[in-house]
Short mmCIF file of C-alpha atoms in Angstrom, two decimals:
data_model
loop_
_atom_site.label_atom_id
_atom_site.label_comp_id
_atom_site.label_asym_id
_atom_site.label_seq_id
_atom_site.Cartn_x
_atom_site.Cartn_y
_atom_site.Cartn_z
CA UNK C 1 92.48 173.84 86.69
CA UNK C 2 91.21 170.98 88.80
CA UNK C 3 90.23 171.58 92.38
CA UNK C 4 91.97 169.46 95.08
CA UNK C 5 88.89 167.25 95.46
CA UNK C 6 89.09 166.45 91.74
CA UNK C 7 92.73 165.35 91.75
CA UNK C 8 93.32 161.95 90.21
CA UNK C 9 95.91 159.33 91.16
CA UNK C 10 99.11 159.25 89.07
CA UNK C 11 99.12 156.97 86.04
CA UNK C 12 101.64 155.24 83.82
CA UNK C 13 105.25 155.11 85.00
CA UNK C 14 104.50 157.22 88.08
CA UNK C 15 101.73 154.83 89.16
CA UNK C 16 104.08 151.87 88.71
CA UNK C 17 106.76 153.65 90.75
CA UNK C 18 104.24 154.53 93.47
CA UNK C 19 103.09 150.91 93.73
CA UNK C 20 106.65 149.69 94.29
CA UNK C 21 107.86 152.43 96.65
CA UNK C 22 104.77 153.22 98.72
CA UNK C 23 102.87 149.93 98.70
CA UNK C 24 103.96 146.44 99.76
CA UNK C 25 101.15 144.31 98.35
CA UNK C 26 103.16 143.23 95.30
CA UNK C 27 106.33 141.08 95.30
CA UNK C 28 108.32 143.99 93.86
CA UNK C 29 106.99 146.41 96.46
CA UNK C 30 107.70 144.06 99.34
CA UNK C 31 111.21 143.31 98.03
CA UNK C 32 111.91 147.04 97.79
CA UNK C 33 110.74 147.66 101.36
CA UNK C 34 112.71 144.74 102.80
CA UNK C 35 115.87 145.88 100.98
CA UNK C 36 115.29 149.42 102.26
CA UNK C 37 114.93 148.25 105.86
CA UNK C 38 118.18 146.30 105.65
CA UNK C 39 119.94 149.32 104.16
CA UNK C 40 118.66 151.49 107.01
CA UNK C 41 119.86 149.01 109.64
CA UNK C 42 123.30 148.68 108.07
CA UNK C 43 123.71 152.45 107.66
CA UNK C 44 122.81 153.10 111.31
CA UNK C 45 125.19 150.32 112.37
CA UNK C 46 127.98 151.97 110.35
CA UNK C 47 127.40 155.31 112.10
CA UNK C 48 127.45 153.63 115.51
CA UNK C 49 130.64 151.72 114.75
CA UNK C 50 132.38 154.89 113.61
CA UNK C 51 131.87 156.38 117.06
CA UNK C 52 134.00 153.59 118.60
CA UNK C 53 137.59 154.86 118.60
CA UNK C 54 139.44 151.53 118.01
CA UNK C 55 137.10 150.58 115.16
CA UNK C 56 137.32 154.07 113.67
CA UNK C 57 141.12 153.97 113.77
CA UNK C 58 141.28 150.64 111.91
CA UNK C 59 138.26 150.75 109.58
CA UNK C 60 137.42 154.45 109.45
CA UNK C 61 137.99 154.80 105.70
CA UNK C 62 135.82 151.78 104.86
CA UNK C 63 133.03 152.97 107.14
CA UNK C 64 133.07 156.46 105.58
CA UNK C 65 132.81 154.94 102.10
CA UNK C 66 129.88 152.81 103.25
CA UNK C 67 128.17 155.87 104.72
CA UNK C 68 128.46 157.73 101.41
CA UNK C 69 127.20 154.71 99.45
CA UNK C 70 124.12 154.58 101.68
CA UNK C 71 123.70 158.35 101.42
CA UNK C 72 123.72 158.20 97.61
CA UNK C 73 121.20 155.33 97.65
CA UNK C 74 118.89 157.13 100.09
CA UNK C 75 119.17 160.35 98.10
CA UNK C 76 118.15 158.51 94.94
CA UNK C 77 115.29 156.86 96.82
CA UNK C 78 114.12 160.25 98.13
CA UNK C 79 114.07 161.68 94.60
CA UNK C 80 112.12 158.67 93.35
CA UNK C 81 109.58 159.09 96.15
CA UNK C 82 109.03 162.69 95.06
CA UNK C 83 108.62 161.53 91.47
CA UNK C 84 106.18 158.77 92.44
CA UNK C 85 103.52 161.14 93.84
CA UNK C 86 101.55 163.76 91.95
CA UNK C 87 101.91 166.32 94.78
CA UNK C 88 105.63 166.08 95.69
CA UNK C 89 105.67 169.25 97.81
CA UNK C 90 103.01 167.84 100.11
CA UNK C 91 104.99 164.65 100.57
CA UNK C 92 108.18 166.63 101.21
CA UNK C 93 106.43 168.46 104.06
CA UNK C 94 104.95 165.29 105.59
CA UNK C 95 106.50 163.47 108.55
CA UNK C 96 108.11 160.72 106.51
CA UNK C 97 109.10 163.21 103.83
CA UNK C 98 111.04 165.25 106.38
CA UNK C 99 112.57 162.11 107.90
CA UNK C 100 113.69 160.95 104.44
CA UNK C 101 115.32 164.34 103.86
CA UNK C 102 117.01 164.39 107.28
CA UNK C 103 118.35 160.91 106.56
CA UNK C 104 120.66 162.28 103.85
CA UNK C 105 121.39 165.87 104.90
CA UNK C 106 123.96 165.14 107.67
CA UNK C 107 126.39 163.57 105.17
CA UNK C 108 126.39 166.70 103.03
CA UNK C 109 126.54 168.98 106.07
CA UNK C 110 129.58 167.03 107.31
CA UNK C 111 131.50 168.38 104.30
CA UNK C 112 131.29 171.82 105.95
CA UNK C 113 131.00 170.82 109.62
CA UNK C 114 133.04 167.66 110.30
CA UNK C 115 131.34 165.29 112.72
CA UNK C 116 127.81 166.12 111.59
CA UNK C 117 127.53 162.64 110.07
CA UNK C 118 126.82 161.32 113.58
CA UNK C 119 123.32 162.75 113.13
CA UNK C 120 122.72 160.09 110.48
CA UNK C 121 121.28 157.92 113.25
CA UNK C 122 118.03 159.78 112.52
CA UNK C 123 117.65 157.16 109.80
CA UNK C 124 116.43 154.79 112.50
CA UNK C 125 113.10 156.67 112.34
CA UNK C 126 112.62 155.25 108.88
CA UNK C 127 112.28 151.80 110.45
CA UNK C 128 108.73 152.83 111.34
CA UNK C 129 107.87 151.62 107.87
CA UNK C 130 108.41 148.07 109.09
CA UNK C 131 104.81 148.08 110.35
CA UNK C 132 103.57 148.49 106.79
CA UNK C 133 105.98 145.93 105.37
CA UNK C 134 104.99 143.27 107.90
CA UNK C 135 101.28 143.98 107.37
CA UNK C 136 100.83 145.18 110.95
CA UNK C 137 97.88 147.35 109.99
CA UNK C 138 96.59 147.59 113.53
CA UNK C 139 99.91 149.11 114.62
CA UNK C 140 99.68 151.73 111.89
CA UNK C 141 96.13 152.52 112.90
CA UNK C 142 97.05 152.90 116.55
CA UNK C 143 100.00 155.13 115.65
CA UNK C 144 97.67 157.41 113.71
CA UNK C 145 95.21 157.44 116.63
CA UNK C 146 98.02 158.52 118.96
CA UNK C 147 99.10 161.31 116.61
CA UNK C 148 95.51 162.50 116.28
CA UNK C 149 95.15 162.59 120.08
CA UNK C 150 98.40 164.55 120.46
CA UNK C 151 97.32 167.09 117.83
CA UNK C 152 93.95 167.55 119.56
CA UNK C 153 95.69 167.95 122.94
CA UNK C 154 98.08 170.63 121.71
CA UNK C 155 96.08 173.72 122.79
CA UNK C 156 95.46 172.36 126.30
CA UNK C 157 99.03 171.16 126.69
CA UNK C 158 100.30 174.57 125.57
CA UNK C 159 98.23 176.35 128.21
CA UNK C 160 99.36 173.84 130.83
CA UNK C 161 103.04 174.28 129.95
CA UNK C 162 102.59 178.04 130.11
CA UNK C 163 101.29 177.71 133.66
CA UNK C 164 104.17 175.40 134.61
CA UNK C 165 106.71 177.81 133.13
CA UNK C 166 105.20 180.69 135.09
CA UNK C 167 105.41 178.63 138.28
CA UNK C 168 109.05 177.78 137.56
CA UNK C 169 109.96 181.44 137.09
CA UNK C 170 108.17 182.49 140.30
CA UNK C 171 109.55 179.67 142.45
CA UNK C 172 113.04 180.10 141.04
CA UNK C 173 112.96 183.79 141.95
CA UNK C 174 111.61 183.03 145.44
CA UNK C 175 114.34 180.49 146.13
CA UNK C 176 116.97 182.96 144.91
CA UNK C 177 115.73 185.41 147.53
CA UNK C 178 115.23 182.87 150.33
CA UNK C 179 118.40 180.77 149.92
CA UNK C 180 120.79 183.19 148.20
CA UNK C 181 124.27 182.62 146.81
CA UNK C 182 125.57 181.06 150.02
CA UNK C 183 123.41 177.96 149.44
CA UNK C 184 124.07 177.62 145.71
CA UNK C 185 121.16 179.72 144.39
CA UNK C 186 123.42 182.35 142.85
CA UNK C 187 120.97 183.51 140.17
CA UNK C 188 117.32 183.33 139.14
CA UNK C 189 118.09 180.99 136.20
CA UNK C 190 119.85 178.70 138.68
CA UNK C 191 116.77 178.78 140.87
CA UNK C 192 114.58 178.01 137.84
CA UNK C 193 116.76 175.01 137.05
CA UNK C 194 116.26 173.74 140.61
CA UNK C 195 112.49 174.31 140.32
CA UNK C 196 112.29 172.29 137.09
CA UNK C 197 114.32 169.42 138.57
CA UNK C 198 112.13 169.44 141.68
CA UNK C 199 108.75 169.71 139.93
CA UNK C 200 109.56 166.87 137.56
CA UNK C 201 110.51 164.70 140.60
CA UNK C 202 113.98 164.08 139.15
CA UNK C 203 115.85 165.44 142.17
CA UNK C 204 119.50 165.49 141.10
CA UNK C 205 120.53 166.82 144.50
CA UNK C 206 123.23 169.09 143.10
CA UNK C 207 121.38 172.10 144.60
CA UNK C 208 119.35 171.73 147.79
CA UNK C 209 117.76 174.29 150.12
CA UNK C 210 119.41 174.67 153.50
CA UNK C 211 117.04 177.03 155.33
CA UNK C 212 113.74 176.02 156.92
CA UNK C 213 111.79 178.35 154.63
CA UNK C 214 113.52 176.96 151.57
CA UNK C 215 112.86 173.38 152.59
CA UNK C 216 109.18 174.18 153.14
CA UNK C 217 108.95 175.70 149.65
CA UNK C 218 110.71 172.65 148.25
CA UNK C 219 108.20 170.35 149.94
CA UNK C 220 105.29 172.26 148.39
CA UNK C 221 106.93 172.13 144.98
CA UNK C 222 107.54 168.39 145.26
CA UNK C 223 103.86 167.76 146.00
CA UNK C 224 102.91 169.97 143.05
CA UNK C 225 105.18 167.81 140.93
CA UNK C 226 102.73 164.90 141.12
CA UNK C 227 100.08 167.15 139.61
CA UNK C 228 102.48 168.24 136.89
CA UNK C 229 102.88 164.61 135.83
CA UNK C 230 99.19 163.74 136.08
CA UNK C 231 97.58 166.64 134.19
CA UNK C 232 99.04 166.09 130.70
CA UNK C 233 98.44 162.34 131.03
CA UNK C 234 94.75 162.98 131.68
CA UNK C 235 94.49 165.44 128.77
CA UNK C 236 96.03 163.04 126.27
CA UNK C 237 93.99 160.09 127.62
CA UNK C 238 90.70 161.90 126.97
CA UNK C 239 91.70 162.79 123.42
CA UNK C 240 93.02 159.27 122.87
CA UNK C 241 89.67 157.79 123.84
CA UNK C 242 87.90 160.13 121.42
CA UNK C 243 90.30 159.35 118.56
CA UNK C 244 90.00 155.59 119.11
CA UNK C 245 86.35 155.64 118.09
CA UNK C 246 87.30 156.24 114.45
CA UNK C 247 88.86 153.60 112.22
CA UNK C 248 92.08 154.24 110.30
CA UNK C 249 92.94 153.22 106.74
CA UNK C 250 96.74 152.83 106.36
CA UNK C 251 96.67 153.04 102.53
CA UNK C 252 99.24 155.50 101.17
CA UNK C 253 97.86 158.38 99.12
CA UNK C 254 99.07 158.22 95.50
CA UNK C 255 99.18 162.01 95.41
CA UNK C 256 101.24 162.96 98.46
CA UNK C 257 102.11 159.62 100.06
CA UNK C 258 100.21 160.40 103.28
CA UNK C 259 98.71 157.60 105.36
CA UNK C 260 96.14 157.40 108.14
CA UNK C 261 92.89 158.17 106.29
CA UNK C 262 89.43 157.28 107.56
CA UNK C 263 88.23 153.84 106.53
CA UNK C 264 85.41 155.31 104.44
CA UNK C 265 87.54 158.06 102.85
CA UNK C 266 87.38 158.37 99.07
CA UNK C 267 89.84 161.26 98.70
CA UNK C 268 93.02 162.11 100.58
CA UNK C 269 92.32 164.58 103.41
CA UNK C 270 95.66 166.31 102.76
CA UNK C 271 95.78 166.84 98.99
CA UNK C 272 92.38 165.68 97.67
CA UNK C 273 93.74 162.91 95.42
CA UNK C 274 91.34 160.01 94.93
CA UNK C 275 92.39 156.95 96.96
#
C-alpha cells in the first residue's frame, strides 16, 4: 500500500473530470465554472424571491420547481467532484466540500421540515470560486493567508474569550446584586446579557443601571470594552504578518481538491498527492 507521500494524481477519465471541474485553465474548465456561477446566482435569487409574499403567491410553484432543478444539478455536480479526486473523503471534509454539501441538503430537509429551503442561501458561499475563475490569484493567496492567521490565533483567542466569559459572568452577577429586579436585572443571565452588550460597546439601552454603584460599574465595563475590541485584533494582526511572509500556490490538489499550498510544494499537505 502506498504511503500518503507516494500518492499519485488521478489519471484517465478522472484526470479529465478533475481538469474541467477543479481547474479553469482550459476552455471547458472555464465554461463549466462560469455556468456554475450563473447557476448559483440564479438559485440564490430564486430563494430570495420566494421569501416575498406577493411573488410567492403568484409564482410559488414555478420557483419551487426551479429550486429543485438547481438542487438536482448541484447534487450531480457534488457527486462528480467526489469522483474527480482520488481522495474523496478528504474533499468532502474540506471547506468547499462541506459548502457543496450544505448547498443541497436544505432542499431534502425541507421535505421533512417545511421552510428549511430558505437555508439554501448558503449557496452564496460557493461564489468564492469566482476568484479562481477570474484568475485573481492574489485574492486566493490572501484568503489563504487570512485563514492561516486565524488558525494560528485560535489558542490565544480561545484563552481570551474564556477570560471575557468569566468577566461577563462575574459582572452579570454583581449587577444582579447591586441593581436587583426593581431596575430590570431580574436574574444573573439577564445581568450577563447586559454585560455582553456593554462590553461590546453596542449599548441597546433596554436595560440600564439606575443606582450610583451600578452606573460606576457600568462605566468601568465600558472602558474595558475598548480593550475587548483591541486584543483579538492585535493577536490576529501578529499572526497575519507572520503568515504573509510565505507565498501561496492556488493550484487545486488532484487528490482531495484542496488549495492554498506553498509555492514550492511538490505534494499536497493534506493528502500527499503529487501536485
